[in-house]
């Protein structure tokens, strides 16, 4: 009984290895399937098939770069501009109710202040031993110390 169980396990391991090699062969050396010429798969809106593009001049191809994130980038810039204006408007109104202090030694605090809060540090010299920043958002005052 033991001999057959041992043979069965050996057979399953050998079968697993063969299947793994077969799958690796197909992943790395298998033929790449091309989309049929008549199907719209693989073509974006307004793009011409390769046969039609061959006749065009190179200069029109080079000037025609498509950026799928262009709209998102413009929206993000507009949003940042609007929020920075809102922050400036809010910061000039009234007295601050809350005060938040952020003390930092590590780069994560600096990242929070410069990239999340988009605050400035004084002195701006990176090698300074002590740097601090102050920002007022709404009725909350944020202070950051980097030491």
mmCIF file with all atom_site columns, C-alpha atoms in Angstrom:
data_model
loop_
_atom_site.group_PDB
_atom_site.id
_atom_site.type_symbol
_atom_site.label_atom_id
_atom_site.label_alt_id
_atom_site.label_comp_id
_atom_site.label_asym_id
_atom_site.label_entity_id
_atom_site.label_seq_id
_atom_site.pdbx_PDB_ins_code
_atom_site.Cartn_x
_atom_site.Cartn_y
_atom_site.Cartn_z
_atom_site.occupancy
_atom_site.B_iso_or_equiv
_atom_site.pdbx_formal_charge
_atom_site.auth_seq_id
_atom_site.auth_comp_id
_atom_site.auth_asym_id
_atom_site.auth_atom_id
_atom_site.pdbx_PDB_model_num
ATOM 1   C CA . UNK A 1 1   ? 0.000   0.000  0.000   1.00 0.00 ? 1   UNK A CA 1
ATOM 2   C CA . UNK A 1 2   ? 2.832   2.375  0.825   1.00 0.00 ? 2   UNK A CA 1
ATOM 3   C CA . UNK A 1 3   ? 4.560   1.753  -2.439  1.00 0.00 ? 3   UNK A CA 1
ATOM 4   C CA . UNK A 1 4   ? 1.484   2.773  -4.436  1.00 0.00 ? 4   UNK A CA 1
ATOM 5   C CA . UNK A 1 5   ? 0.929   5.924  -2.385  1.00 0.00 ? 5   UNK A CA 1
ATOM 6   C CA . UNK A 1 6   ? 4.552   6.891  -2.952  1.00 0.00 ? 6   UNK A CA 1
ATOM 7   C CA . UNK A 1 7   ? 4.204   6.242  -6.682  1.00 0.00 ? 7   UNK A CA 1
ATOM 8   C CA . UNK A 1 8   ? 0.974   8.269  -6.828  1.00 0.00 ? 8   UNK A CA 1
ATOM 9   C CA . UNK A 1 9   ? 2.610   11.257 -5.108  1.00 0.00 ? 9   UNK A CA 1
ATOM 10  C CA . UNK A 1 10  ? 5.638   11.012 -7.415  1.00 0.00 ? 10  UNK A CA 1
ATOM 11  C CA . UNK A 1 11  ? 3.334   10.860 -10.447 1.00 0.00 ? 11  UNK A CA 1
ATOM 12  C CA . UNK A 1 12  ? 1.382   13.940 -9.282  1.00 0.00 ? 12  UNK A CA 1
ATOM 13  C CA . UNK A 1 13  ? 4.583   15.912 -8.687  1.00 0.00 ? 13  UNK A CA 1
ATOM 14  C CA . UNK A 1 14  ? 5.925   14.942 -12.120 1.00 0.00 ? 14  UNK A CA 1
ATOM 15  C CA . UNK A 1 15  ? 2.588   15.898 -13.718 1.00 0.00 ? 15  UNK A CA 1
ATOM 16  C CA . UNK A 1 16  ? 2.670   19.265 -11.917 1.00 0.00 ? 16  UNK A CA 1
ATOM 17  C CA . UNK A 1 17  ? 6.208   19.954 -13.151 1.00 0.00 ? 17  UNK A CA 1
ATOM 18  C CA . UNK A 1 18  ? 5.302   19.055 -16.729 1.00 0.00 ? 18  UNK A CA 1
ATOM 19  C CA . UNK A 1 19  ? 2.249   21.296 -16.657 1.00 0.00 ? 19  UNK A CA 1
ATOM 20  C CA . UNK A 1 20  ? 4.335   24.161 -15.238 1.00 0.00 ? 20  UNK A CA 1
ATOM 21  C CA . UNK A 1 21  ? 6.909   23.802 -18.015 1.00 0.00 ? 21  UNK A CA 1
ATOM 22  C CA . UNK A 1 22  ? 4.139   23.632 -20.632 1.00 0.00 ? 22  UNK A CA 1
ATOM 23  C CA . UNK A 1 23  ? 2.505   26.789 -19.259 1.00 0.00 ? 23  UNK A CA 1
ATOM 24  C CA . UNK A 1 24  ? 5.846   28.632 -19.125 1.00 0.00 ? 24  UNK A CA 1
ATOM 25  C CA . UNK A 1 25  ? 6.557   27.668 -22.732 1.00 0.00 ? 25  UNK A CA 1
ATOM 26  C CA . UNK A 1 26  ? 3.227   29.100 -23.874 1.00 0.00 ? 26  UNK A CA 1
ATOM 27  C CA . UNK A 1 27  ? 3.682   32.283 -21.884 1.00 0.00 ? 27  UNK A CA 1
ATOM 28  C CA . UNK A 1 28  ? 7.186   33.062 -23.103 1.00 0.00 ? 28  UNK A CA 1
ATOM 29  C CA . UNK A 1 29  ? 7.438   31.381 -26.507 1.00 0.00 ? 29  UNK A CA 1
ATOM 30  C CA . UNK A 1 30  ? 3.852   30.984 -27.666 1.00 0.00 ? 30  UNK A CA 1
ATOM 31  C CA . UNK A 1 31  ? 2.493   32.773 -30.721 1.00 0.00 ? 31  UNK A CA 1
ATOM 32  C CA . UNK A 1 32  ? 0.990   36.173 -30.094 1.00 0.00 ? 32  UNK A CA 1
ATOM 33  C CA . UNK A 1 33  ? -2.546  36.435 -31.357 1.00 0.00 ? 33  UNK A CA 1
ATOM 34  C CA . UNK A 1 34  ? -3.337  39.469 -33.469 1.00 0.00 ? 34  UNK A CA 1
ATOM 35  C CA . UNK A 1 35  ? -6.772  41.074 -33.461 1.00 0.00 ? 35  UNK A CA 1
ATOM 36  C CA . UNK A 1 36  ? -8.616  40.492 -36.741 1.00 0.00 ? 36  UNK A CA 1
ATOM 37  C CA . UNK A 1 37  ? -8.296  43.403 -39.167 1.00 0.00 ? 37  UNK A CA 1
ATOM 38  C CA . UNK A 1 38  ? -12.039 43.999 -39.376 1.00 0.00 ? 38  UNK A CA 1
ATOM 39  C CA . UNK A 1 39  ? -12.709 44.102 -35.649 1.00 0.00 ? 39  UNK A CA 1
ATOM 40  C CA . UNK A 1 40  ? -12.679 47.374 -33.709 1.00 0.00 ? 40  UNK A CA 1
ATOM 41  C CA . UNK A 1 41  ? -10.782 45.747 -30.854 1.00 0.00 ? 41  UNK A CA 1
ATOM 42  C CA . UNK A 1 42  ? -7.446  47.389 -30.310 1.00 0.00 ? 42  UNK A CA 1
ATOM 43  C CA . UNK A 1 43  ? -8.359  50.555 -32.177 1.00 0.00 ? 43  UNK A CA 1
ATOM 44  C CA . UNK A 1 44  ? -9.322  53.690 -30.375 1.00 0.00 ? 44  UNK A CA 1
ATOM 45  C CA . UNK A 1 45  ? -11.898 56.122 -31.596 1.00 0.00 ? 45  UNK A CA 1
ATOM 46  C CA . UNK A 1 46  ? -10.655 58.028 -34.608 1.00 0.00 ? 46  UNK A CA 1
ATOM 47  C CA . UNK A 1 47  ? -7.626  55.817 -35.211 1.00 0.00 ? 47  UNK A CA 1
ATOM 48  C CA . UNK A 1 48  ? -7.074  54.413 -38.639 1.00 0.00 ? 48  UNK A CA 1
ATOM 49  C CA . UNK A 1 49  ? -6.031  50.819 -39.318 1.00 0.00 ? 49  UNK A CA 1
ATOM 50  C CA . UNK A 1 50  ? -2.384  50.184 -40.184 1.00 0.00 ? 50  UNK A CA 1
ATOM 51  C CA . UNK A 1 51  ? -3.095  49.840 -43.927 1.00 0.00 ? 51  UNK A CA 1
ATOM 52  C CA . UNK A 1 52  ? -4.633  53.295 -44.091 1.00 0.00 ? 52  UNK A CA 1
ATOM 53  C CA . UNK A 1 53  ? -1.876  54.881 -42.003 1.00 0.00 ? 53  UNK A CA 1
ATOM 54  C CA . UNK A 1 54  ? 0.913   53.744 -44.327 1.00 0.00 ? 54  UNK A CA 1
ATOM 55  C CA . UNK A 1 55  ? -0.022  56.336 -46.908 1.00 0.00 ? 55  UNK A CA 1
ATOM 56  C CA . UNK A 1 56  ? 0.178   59.288 -44.519 1.00 0.00 ? 56  UNK A CA 1
ATOM 57  C CA . UNK A 1 57  ? 3.276   61.368 -44.073 1.00 0.00 ? 57  UNK A CA 1
ATOM 58  C CA . UNK A 1 58  ? 5.520   60.819 -41.087 1.00 0.00 ? 58  UNK A CA 1
ATOM 59  C CA . UNK A 1 59  ? 5.116   64.407 -39.882 1.00 0.00 ? 59  UNK A CA 1
ATOM 60  C CA . UNK A 1 60  ? 1.397   63.959 -39.255 1.00 0.00 ? 60  UNK A CA 1
ATOM 61  C CA . UNK A 1 61  ? 2.062   60.772 -37.280 1.00 0.00 ? 61  UNK A CA 1
ATOM 62  C CA . UNK A 1 62  ? 4.668   62.417 -35.087 1.00 0.00 ? 62  UNK A CA 1
ATOM 63  C CA . UNK A 1 63  ? 2.506   65.432 -34.277 1.00 0.00 ? 63  UNK A CA 1
ATOM 64  C CA . UNK A 1 64  ? -0.456  63.222 -33.386 1.00 0.00 ? 64  UNK A CA 1
ATOM 65  C CA . UNK A 1 65  ? 0.248   62.036 -29.823 1.00 0.00 ? 65  UNK A CA 1
ATOM 66  C CA . UNK A 1 66  ? -2.710  60.867 -27.809 1.00 0.00 ? 66  UNK A CA 1
ATOM 67  C CA . UNK A 1 67  ? -2.649  61.252 -24.037 1.00 0.00 ? 67  UNK A CA 1
ATOM 68  C CA . UNK A 1 68  ? -5.477  59.330 -22.313 1.00 0.00 ? 68  UNK A CA 1
ATOM 69  C CA . UNK A 1 69  ? -4.925  61.202 -19.030 1.00 0.00 ? 69  UNK A CA 1
ATOM 70  C CA . UNK A 1 70  ? -4.919  64.699 -20.518 1.00 0.00 ? 70  UNK A CA 1
ATOM 71  C CA . UNK A 1 71  ? -8.480  65.477 -19.420 1.00 0.00 ? 71  UNK A CA 1
ATOM 72  C CA . UNK A 1 72  ? -7.857  64.162 -15.912 1.00 0.00 ? 72  UNK A CA 1
ATOM 73  C CA . UNK A 1 73  ? -4.705  66.261 -15.564 1.00 0.00 ? 73  UNK A CA 1
ATOM 74  C CA . UNK A 1 74  ? -6.510  69.433 -16.636 1.00 0.00 ? 74  UNK A CA 1
ATOM 75  C CA . UNK A 1 75  ? -9.386  68.745 -14.233 1.00 0.00 ? 75  UNK A CA 1
ATOM 76  C CA . UNK A 1 76  ? -6.932  68.125 -11.400 1.00 0.00 ? 76  UNK A CA 1
ATOM 77  C CA . UNK A 1 77  ? -5.090  71.399 -12.079 1.00 0.00 ? 77  UNK A CA 1
ATOM 78  C CA . UNK A 1 78  ? -8.372  73.324 -12.165 1.00 0.00 ? 78  UNK A CA 1
ATOM 79  C CA . UNK A 1 79  ? -9.483  71.654 -8.926  1.00 0.00 ? 79  UNK A CA 1
ATOM 80  C CA . UNK A 1 80  ? -6.193  72.532 -7.194  1.00 0.00 ? 80  UNK A CA 1
ATOM 81  C CA . UNK A 1 81  ? -6.466  76.139 -8.356  1.00 0.00 ? 81  UNK A CA 1
ATOM 82  C CA . UNK A 1 82  ? -10.059 76.428 -7.118  1.00 0.00 ? 82  UNK A CA 1
ATOM 83  C CA . UNK A 1 83  ? -9.266  74.848 -3.744  1.00 0.00 ? 83  UNK A CA 1
ATOM 84  C CA . UNK A 1 84  ? -6.231  77.071 -3.238  1.00 0.00 ? 84  UNK A CA 1
ATOM 85  C CA . UNK A 1 85  ? -8.426  80.110 -3.912  1.00 0.00 ? 85  UNK A CA 1
ATOM 86  C CA . UNK A 1 86  ? -11.032 78.783 -1.484  1.00 0.00 ? 86  UNK A CA 1
ATOM 87  C CA . UNK A 1 87  ? -8.339  78.267 1.141   1.00 0.00 ? 87  UNK A CA 1
ATOM 88  C CA . UNK A 1 88  ? -7.136  81.831 0.686   1.00 0.00 ? 88  UNK A CA 1
ATOM 89  C CA . UNK A 1 89  ? -10.692 83.147 0.986   1.00 0.00 ? 89  UNK A CA 1
ATOM 90  C CA . UNK A 1 90  ? -11.382 81.088 4.092   1.00 0.00 ? 90  UNK A CA 1
ATOM 91  C CA . UNK A 1 91  ? -8.085  81.984 5.747   1.00 0.00 ? 91  UNK A CA 1
ATOM 92  C CA . UNK A 1 92  ? -8.864  85.701 5.738   1.00 0.00 ? 92  UNK A CA 1
ATOM 93  C CA . UNK A 1 93  ? -12.154 85.281 7.599   1.00 0.00 ? 93  UNK A CA 1
ATOM 94  C CA . UNK A 1 94  ? -12.376 85.519 11.377  1.00 0.00 ? 94  UNK A CA 1
ATOM 95  C CA . UNK A 1 95  ? -10.383 83.964 14.134  1.00 0.00 ? 95  UNK A CA 1
ATOM 96  C CA . UNK A 1 96  ? -9.098  80.393 14.233  1.00 0.00 ? 96  UNK A CA 1
ATOM 97  C CA . UNK A 1 97  ? -10.975 77.969 16.457  1.00 0.00 ? 97  UNK A CA 1
ATOM 98  C CA . UNK A 1 98  ? -8.622  74.996 16.358  1.00 0.00 ? 98  UNK A CA 1
ATOM 99  C CA . UNK A 1 99  ? -4.858  74.731 16.428  1.00 0.00 ? 99  UNK A CA 1
ATOM 100 C CA . UNK A 1 100 ? -3.084  71.619 15.159  1.00 0.00 ? 100 UNK A CA 1
ATOM 101 C CA . UNK A 1 101 ? 0.633   71.084 15.715  1.00 0.00 ? 101 UNK A CA 1
ATOM 102 C CA . UNK A 1 102 ? 2.603   68.578 13.666  1.00 0.00 ? 102 UNK A CA 1
ATOM 103 C CA . UNK A 1 103 ? 6.086   67.696 14.865  1.00 0.00 ? 103 UNK A CA 1
ATOM 104 C CA . UNK A 1 104 ? 8.209   65.709 12.460  1.00 0.00 ? 104 UNK A CA 1
ATOM 105 C CA . UNK A 1 105 ? 11.572  64.051 12.331  1.00 0.00 ? 105 UNK A CA 1
ATOM 106 C CA . UNK A 1 106 ? 11.044  61.653 9.455   1.00 0.00 ? 106 UNK A CA 1
ATOM 107 C CA . UNK A 1 107 ? 10.386  62.214 5.791   1.00 0.00 ? 107 UNK A CA 1
ATOM 108 C CA . UNK A 1 108 ? 6.738   61.185 6.135   1.00 0.00 ? 108 UNK A CA 1
ATOM 109 C CA . UNK A 1 109 ? 5.973   64.375 8.064   1.00 0.00 ? 109 UNK A CA 1
ATOM 110 C CA . UNK A 1 110 ? 7.731   66.479 5.452   1.00 0.00 ? 110 UNK A CA 1
ATOM 111 C CA . UNK A 1 111 ? 5.772   64.694 2.736   1.00 0.00 ? 111 UNK A CA 1
ATOM 112 C CA . UNK A 1 112 ? 2.528   65.393 4.592   1.00 0.00 ? 112 UNK A CA 1
ATOM 113 C CA . UNK A 1 113 ? 3.304   69.081 4.942   1.00 0.00 ? 113 UNK A CA 1
ATOM 114 C CA . UNK A 1 114 ? 4.675   69.768 1.458   1.00 0.00 ? 114 UNK A CA 1
ATOM 115 C CA . UNK A 1 115 ? 2.505   67.503 -0.683  1.00 0.00 ? 115 UNK A CA 1
ATOM 116 C CA . UNK A 1 116 ? -0.750  66.968 1.197   1.00 0.00 ? 116 UNK A CA 1
ATOM 117 C CA . UNK A 1 117 ? -1.124  70.347 2.925   1.00 0.00 ? 117 UNK A CA 1
ATOM 118 C CA . UNK A 1 118 ? 0.959   72.096 0.207   1.00 0.00 ? 118 UNK A CA 1
ATOM 119 C CA . UNK A 1 119 ? 2.576   74.252 2.870   1.00 0.00 ? 119 UNK A CA 1
ATOM 120 C CA . UNK A 1 120 ? 5.854   76.172 2.775   1.00 0.00 ? 120 UNK A CA 1
ATOM 121 C CA . UNK A 1 121 ? 8.656   75.869 5.312   1.00 0.00 ? 121 UNK A CA 1
ATOM 122 C CA . UNK A 1 122 ? 10.847  78.635 6.759   1.00 0.00 ? 122 UNK A CA 1
ATOM 123 C CA . UNK A 1 123 ? 13.805  78.737 6.314   1.00 0.00 ? 123 UNK A CA 1
ATOM 124 C CA . UNK A 1 124 ? 13.617  77.231 2.841   1.00 0.00 ? 124 UNK A CA 1
ATOM 125 C CA . UNK A 1 125 ? 17.173  75.868 3.156   1.00 0.00 ? 125 UNK A CA 1
ATOM 126 C CA . UNK A 1 126 ? 16.971  72.075 3.151   1.00 0.00 ? 126 UNK A CA 1
ATOM 127 C CA . UNK A 1 127 ? 20.052  71.707 5.372   1.00 0.00 ? 127 UNK A CA 1
ATOM 128 C CA . UNK A 1 128 ? 18.665  73.904 8.147   1.00 0.00 ? 128 UNK A CA 1
ATOM 129 C CA . UNK A 1 129 ? 18.546  72.271 11.560  1.00 0.00 ? 129 UNK A CA 1
ATOM 130 C CA . UNK A 1 130 ? 15.082  73.591 12.422  1.00 0.00 ? 130 UNK A CA 1
ATOM 131 C CA . UNK A 1 131 ? 12.307  74.386 9.939   1.00 0.00 ? 131 UNK A CA 1
ATOM 132 C CA . UNK A 1 132 ? 8.736   75.403 10.570  1.00 0.00 ? 132 UNK A CA 1
ATOM 133 C CA . UNK A 1 133 ? 5.623   76.212 8.608   1.00 0.00 ? 133 UNK A CA 1
ATOM 134 C CA . UNK A 1 134 ? 2.238   77.716 9.279   1.00 0.00 ? 134 UNK A CA 1
ATOM 135 C CA . UNK A 1 135 ? -1.024  77.430 7.374   1.00 0.00 ? 135 UNK A CA 1
ATOM 136 C CA . UNK A 1 136 ? -4.590  78.438 8.122   1.00 0.00 ? 136 UNK A CA 1
ATOM 137 C CA . UNK A 1 137 ? -7.373  76.461 6.484   1.00 0.00 ? 137 UNK A CA 1
ATOM 138 C CA . UNK A 1 138 ? -10.867 77.578 7.335   1.00 0.00 ? 138 UNK A CA 1
ATOM 139 C CA . UNK A 1 139 ? -10.936 78.150 11.063  1.00 0.00 ? 139 UNK A CA 1
ATOM 140 C CA . UNK A 1 140 ? -8.098  75.707 11.776  1.00 0.00 ? 140 UNK A CA 1
ATOM 141 C CA . UNK A 1 141 ? -4.480  76.746 12.164  1.00 0.00 ? 141 UNK A CA 1
ATOM 142 C CA . UNK A 1 142 ? -1.851  74.143 11.227  1.00 0.00 ? 142 UNK A CA 1
ATOM 143 C CA . UNK A 1 143 ? 1.748   74.481 12.414  1.00 0.00 ? 143 UNK A CA 1
ATOM 144 C CA . UNK A 1 144 ? 4.537   72.146 11.382  1.00 0.00 ? 144 UNK A CA 1
ATOM 145 C CA . UNK A 1 145 ? 7.993   71.792 12.929  1.00 0.00 ? 145 UNK A CA 1
ATOM 146 C CA . UNK A 1 146 ? 10.743  69.744 11.344  1.00 0.00 ? 146 UNK A CA 1
ATOM 147 C CA . UNK A 1 147 ? 13.725  69.086 13.547  1.00 0.00 ? 147 UNK A CA 1
#
